[in-house]
Structure formats: structure tokens, C-alpha cells
mmCIF file of C-alpha atoms and ligand atoms in Angstrom:
data_model
loop_
_atom_site.group_PDB
_atom_site.id
_atom_site.type_symbol
_atom_site.label_atom_id
_atom_site.label_comp_id
_atom_site.label_asym_id
_atom_site.label_seq_id
_atom_site.Cartn_x
_atom_site.Cartn_y
_atom_site.Cartn_z
ATOM 1 C CA MET D 44 -19.015 -2.281 -1.309
ATOM 2 C CA GLU D 45 -16.014 -2.223 1.190
ATOM 3 C CA GLN D 46 -13.188 0.435 1.104
ATOM 4 C CA THR D 47 -9.534 -0.651 1.437
ATOM 5 C CA LEU D 48 -6.368 1.697 2.157
ATOM 6 C CA SER D 49 -3.199 1.554 -0.630
ATOM 7 C CA ILE D 50 -0.004 2.869 -0.511
ATOM 8 C CA ILE D 51 2.334 3.047 -3.646
ATOM 9 C CA LYS D 52 5.061 2.751 -2.129
ATOM 10 C CA PRO D 53 8.365 4.652 -2.673
ATOM 11 C CA ASP D 54 9.970 2.370 -5.452
ATOM 12 C CA ALA D 55 7.725 2.923 -7.270
ATOM 13 C CA VAL D 56 6.853 6.845 -7.257
ATOM 14 C CA LYS D 57 10.589 6.750 -8.099
ATOM 15 C CA LYS D 58 9.731 5.136 -10.888
ATOM 16 C CA ASN D 59 7.370 7.528 -12.083
ATOM 17 C CA VAL D 60 4.478 4.387 -12.455
ATOM 18 C CA VAL D 61 1.783 6.118 -9.745
ATOM 19 C CA GLY D 62 -0.289 7.064 -13.017
ATOM 20 C CA LYS D 63 0.052 3.296 -14.311
ATOM 21 C CA ILE D 64 -0.556 1.196 -11.092
ATOM 22 C CA LEU D 65 -3.839 3.786 -10.475
ATOM 23 C CA ASP D 66 -4.940 2.975 -14.112
ATOM 24 C CA ARG D 67 -4.643 -0.607 -12.752
ATOM 25 C CA PHE D 68 -7.293 -0.047 -9.791
ATOM 26 C CA GLU D 69 -9.987 1.863 -11.751
ATOM 27 C CA SER D 70 -9.686 -0.165 -14.433
ATOM 28 C CA ASN D 71 -10.763 -3.330 -12.245
ATOM 29 C CA GLY D 72 -13.606 -1.496 -10.352
ATOM 30 C CA LEU D 73 -12.095 -0.025 -8.187
ATOM 31 C CA ARG D 74 -12.849 3.811 -7.272
ATOM 32 C CA ILE D 75 -10.635 6.169 -5.824
ATOM 33 C CA ALA D 76 -12.497 7.574 -2.953
ATOM 34 C CA ALA D 77 -9.021 9.680 -1.104
ATOM 35 C CA MET D 78 -5.563 10.521 -1.750
ATOM 36 C CA LYS D 79 -2.302 12.081 -0.872
ATOM 37 C CA LYS D 80 1.255 11.959 -1.614
ATOM 38 C CA VAL D 81 3.117 12.221 1.708
ATOM 39 C CA TRP D 82 6.694 11.202 3.496
ATOM 40 C CA LEU D 83 6.699 9.343 6.242
ATOM 41 C CA SER D 84 8.046 9.778 9.338
ATOM 42 C CA ARG D 85 10.160 7.252 11.403
ATOM 43 C CA ALA D 86 7.905 7.440 14.282
ATOM 44 C CA GLU D 87 4.790 7.368 11.439
ATOM 45 C CA ALA D 88 6.002 4.230 9.667
ATOM 46 C CA LYS D 89 7.228 3.008 13.106
ATOM 47 C CA ALA D 90 3.528 3.392 13.870
ATOM 48 C CA PHE D 91 1.738 1.906 10.753
ATOM 49 C CA TYR D 92 3.781 -1.291 10.763
ATOM 50 C CA ALA D 93 3.956 -1.500 14.422
ATOM 51 C CA VAL D 94 2.074 -5.053 13.866
ATOM 52 C CA HIS D 95 5.655 -6.171 12.461
ATOM 53 C CA LYS D 96 7.794 -4.948 15.172
ATOM 54 C CA ASP D 97 8.890 -7.948 15.629
ATOM 55 C CA ARG D 98 9.749 -9.697 12.334
ATOM 56 C CA PRO D 99 13.688 -9.533 11.626
ATOM 57 C CA PHE D 100 12.867 -7.638 8.318
ATOM 58 C CA PHE D 101 11.340 -4.402 10.595
ATOM 59 C CA ASP D 102 14.146 -2.305 10.691
ATOM 60 C CA GLU D 103 14.634 -2.555 7.020
ATOM 61 C CA LEU D 104 10.893 -2.018 5.935
ATOM 62 C CA VAL D 105 11.080 1.193 8.004
ATOM 63 C CA ASP D 106 14.193 2.087 6.278
ATOM 64 C CA PHE D 107 12.699 1.629 3.101
ATOM 65 C CA MET D 108 9.250 3.433 4.126
ATOM 66 C CA VAL D 109 10.616 6.347 4.638
ATOM 67 C CA SER D 110 13.278 6.254 1.670
ATOM 68 C CA GLY D 111 11.068 8.790 -0.622
ATOM 69 C CA PRO D 112 7.241 10.018 -0.392
ATOM 70 C CA VAL D 113 4.537 7.340 -1.115
ATOM 71 C CA VAL D 114 0.536 7.886 -2.736
ATOM 72 C CA VAL D 115 -1.523 6.878 -0.347
ATOM 73 C CA SER D 116 -5.533 5.988 -0.950
ATOM 74 C CA VAL D 117 -8.840 4.894 0.094
ATOM 75 C CA LEU D 118 -9.894 2.436 -2.891
ATOM 76 C CA GLU D 119 -13.551 1.409 -3.246
ATOM 77 C CA GLY D 120 -15.509 -0.853 -4.438
ATOM 78 C CA GLU D 121 -17.377 -4.564 -4.366
ATOM 79 C CA ASN D 122 -14.716 -7.000 -2.383
ATOM 80 C CA ALA D 123 -12.315 -4.083 -2.769
ATOM 81 C CA VAL D 124 -9.702 -6.016 0.076
ATOM 82 C CA ALA D 125 -9.422 -9.617 -1.430
ATOM 83 C CA LYS D 126 -9.450 -7.185 -5.610
ATOM 84 C CA ASN D 127 -6.898 -4.800 -4.482
ATOM 85 C CA ARG D 128 -4.389 -7.862 -3.373
ATOM 86 C CA GLU D 129 -5.642 -9.401 -6.365
ATOM 87 C CA LEU D 130 -3.894 -7.552 -8.194
ATOM 88 C CA MET D 131 -0.712 -6.546 -6.511
ATOM 89 C CA GLY D 132 0.124 -9.479 -6.445
ATOM 90 C CA ALA D 133 2.597 -11.841 -4.062
ATOM 91 C CA THR D 134 4.170 -10.218 -1.348
ATOM 92 C CA ASP D 135 7.170 -11.461 -2.723
ATOM 93 C CA PRO D 136 7.317 -10.023 -6.455
ATOM 94 C CA LYS D 137 9.243 -13.489 -7.515
ATOM 95 C CA GLU D 138 6.238 -14.743 -6.904
ATOM 96 C CA ALA D 139 3.657 -12.658 -7.819
ATOM 97 C CA ALA D 140 1.535 -13.568 -11.061
ATOM 98 C CA PRO D 141 2.011 -12.453 -14.476
ATOM 99 C CA GLY D 142 0.110 -9.117 -15.474
ATOM 100 C CA THR D 143 0.472 -8.409 -11.305
ATOM 101 C CA ILE D 144 1.510 -4.882 -10.544
ATOM 102 C CA ARG D 145 4.160 -6.508 -8.355
ATOM 103 C CA ALA D 146 5.259 -8.410 -10.969
ATOM 104 C CA ASP D 147 5.368 -5.862 -13.415
ATOM 105 C CA PHE D 148 6.915 -3.192 -11.422
ATOM 106 C CA ALA D 149 8.250 -4.391 -8.272
ATOM 107 C CA GLU D 150 11.850 -5.119 -7.285
ATOM 108 C CA SER D 151 12.160 -6.966 -4.373
ATOM 109 C CA ILE D 152 10.654 -8.164 -1.647
ATOM 110 C CA ASP D 153 10.773 -5.080 0.523
ATOM 111 C CA ALA D 154 10.507 -2.156 -2.997
ATOM 112 C CA ASN D 155 7.650 -4.117 -3.749
ATOM 113 C CA ALA D 156 5.241 -1.275 -4.929
ATOM 114 C CA VAL D 157 2.627 -1.328 -3.228
ATOM 115 C CA HIS D 158 0.347 -2.061 -0.163
ATOM 116 C CA GLY D 159 -2.945 -3.135 0.282
ATOM 117 C CA SER D 160 -4.701 -3.817 3.795
ATOM 118 C CA ASP D 161 -5.095 -7.532 4.378
ATOM 119 C CA SER D 162 -8.395 -7.604 6.257
ATOM 120 C CA LEU D 163 -11.825 -5.311 5.949
ATOM 121 C CA GLU D 164 -11.043 -4.777 9.682
ATOM 122 C CA ASN D 165 -7.148 -3.722 9.057
ATOM 123 C CA ALA D 166 -8.805 -1.546 6.161
ATOM 124 C CA GLU D 167 -10.856 0.453 8.908
ATOM 125 C CA LYS D 168 -7.377 1.252 11.080
ATOM 126 C CA GLU D 169 -5.330 1.858 8.073
ATOM 127 C CA ILE D 170 -7.788 4.160 6.737
ATOM 128 C CA ALA D 171 -8.217 5.676 9.886
ATOM 129 C CA PHE D 172 -4.167 5.938 10.306
ATOM 130 C CA PHE D 173 -3.763 8.405 7.341
ATOM 131 C CA PHE D 174 -7.286 9.835 6.151
ATOM 132 C CA ALA D 175 -10.570 12.418 8.233
ATOM 133 C CA LYS D 176 -13.799 10.482 7.312
ATOM 134 C CA ARG D 177 -14.287 14.120 5.863
ATOM 135 C CA GLU D 178 -11.403 13.551 3.360
ATOM 136 C CA ILE D 179 -12.691 9.969 2.040
ATOM 137 C CA PHE D 180 -15.703 11.293 -0.512
HETATM 138 P P1 CMP J 135 3.418 -5.416 2.535
HETATM 139 O O1 CMP J 135 2.156 -5.561 2.437
HETATM 140 O O2 CMP J 135 4.246 -3.426 2.864
HETATM 141 O O3 CMP J 135 3.344 -5.391 4.404
HETATM 142 C C1 CMP J 135 4.415 -5.676 4.986
HETATM 143 C C2 CMP J 135 5.769 -5.277 4.273
HETATM 144 O O4 CMP J 135 6.852 -5.717 4.271
HETATM 145 C C3 CMP J 135 5.687 -6.010 2.558
HETATM 146 O O5 CMP J 135 4.373 -5.525 2.284
HETATM 147 C C4 CMP J 135 7.230 -6.543 2.729
HETATM 148 O O6 CMP J 135 7.711 -5.429 1.752
HETATM 149 C C5 CMP J 135 8.338 -5.813 3.794
HETATM 150 N N1 CMP J 135 9.084 -7.665 4.247
HETATM 151 C C6 CMP J 135 9.801 -7.277 3.843
HETATM 152 N N2 CMP J 135 10.280 -8.806 4.348
HETATM 153 C C7 CMP J 135 9.331 -9.752 4.195
HETATM 154 C C8 CMP J 135 8.882 -10.886 4.652
HETATM 155 N N3 CMP J 135 9.389 -11.816 4.709
HETATM 156 N N4 CMP J 135 7.785 -11.500 5.188
HETATM 157 C C9 CMP J 135 7.023 -10.868 4.196
HETATM 158 N N5 CMP J 135 7.200 -8.901 4.249
HETATM 159 C C10 CMP J 135 8.319 -8.720 3.675
#
């Protein structure tokens, strides 16, 4: 069993498709082990995406992530990290395979509906960023 972190980003929350996205996870063998809705501060968004701080898109990414509330969850299941990435589709929705979350709900590489941890190591860090152990079941 693995755990991974999912963020439903401000664009998808504004579009009111949170339930539809969570259904993709649950219908494909992932269980929601923890969940909350939060509006990130600029400092929190910068800290969460610190790995991208030198990339040219960093400021836009932070602006976008603080533009509204997000829904953060811990997803659990066999190969949860890879499974979640497969369900999300490519980062750029134009390149996302048909039927993936980003193909169906995302508009652009910034407003790309969801974030998912890219490795087990990062999943652990990202889960700890948002959740205390006692909030994960
Ligand atoms: P996410 O999986 O949340 O991780 C970093 C985010 O930066 C990514 O999704 C995109 O929304 C955003 N981003 C914007 N431009 C780029 C880019 N050129 N390459 C990768 N990520 C980008």
C-alpha cells in the first residue's frame, strides 16, 4: 500500500467538479485517507512548490495556487503514486490522454485541475506538509 498527496486546484474547485474528480480516484482503486479544503497563503504556496523556485513559471504558479481554495487529500492504494499520475494525465492538458482528469477538466498548464506527488519520497514530504499523522485514517 502506498499513500500519495492530491491537490484539486482553484480552477477545478471554482468549476464545482470536486466530487467528479474524487469519484475518479475512488472508482479506480484509491481510497481517501484524509481530506480538507484550504485557501493557501502565499508563503504556504511558495513553501509547497519550493522545488520549482528557480523555474520561470514559479511566480505564476504561486499566483494561481493562492487564487482560491483547494481541496487536499491523501490517497491510499496499491501503487497510489503512479495510479494517481495515470488518472491525472500529462501536466499540460493539451498533451493529456483522453479520459484523464486533466484532459476532461483542465484549461491550461497553470490551471491544470490537479496536482499529484511525483514519487513516494515526495509524497511523504507533501503529506506531512498538509496533514498531521492523527488526521490520516
Ligand atoms: P503541478 O503538478 O502542480 O507541479 C508544478 C506546476 O507548475 C504544474 O503542475 C503546472 O501547473 C505548473 N507549470 C506551469 N508551467 C509549467 C511548465 N512549463 N512545466 C511544468 N509545470 C508547469
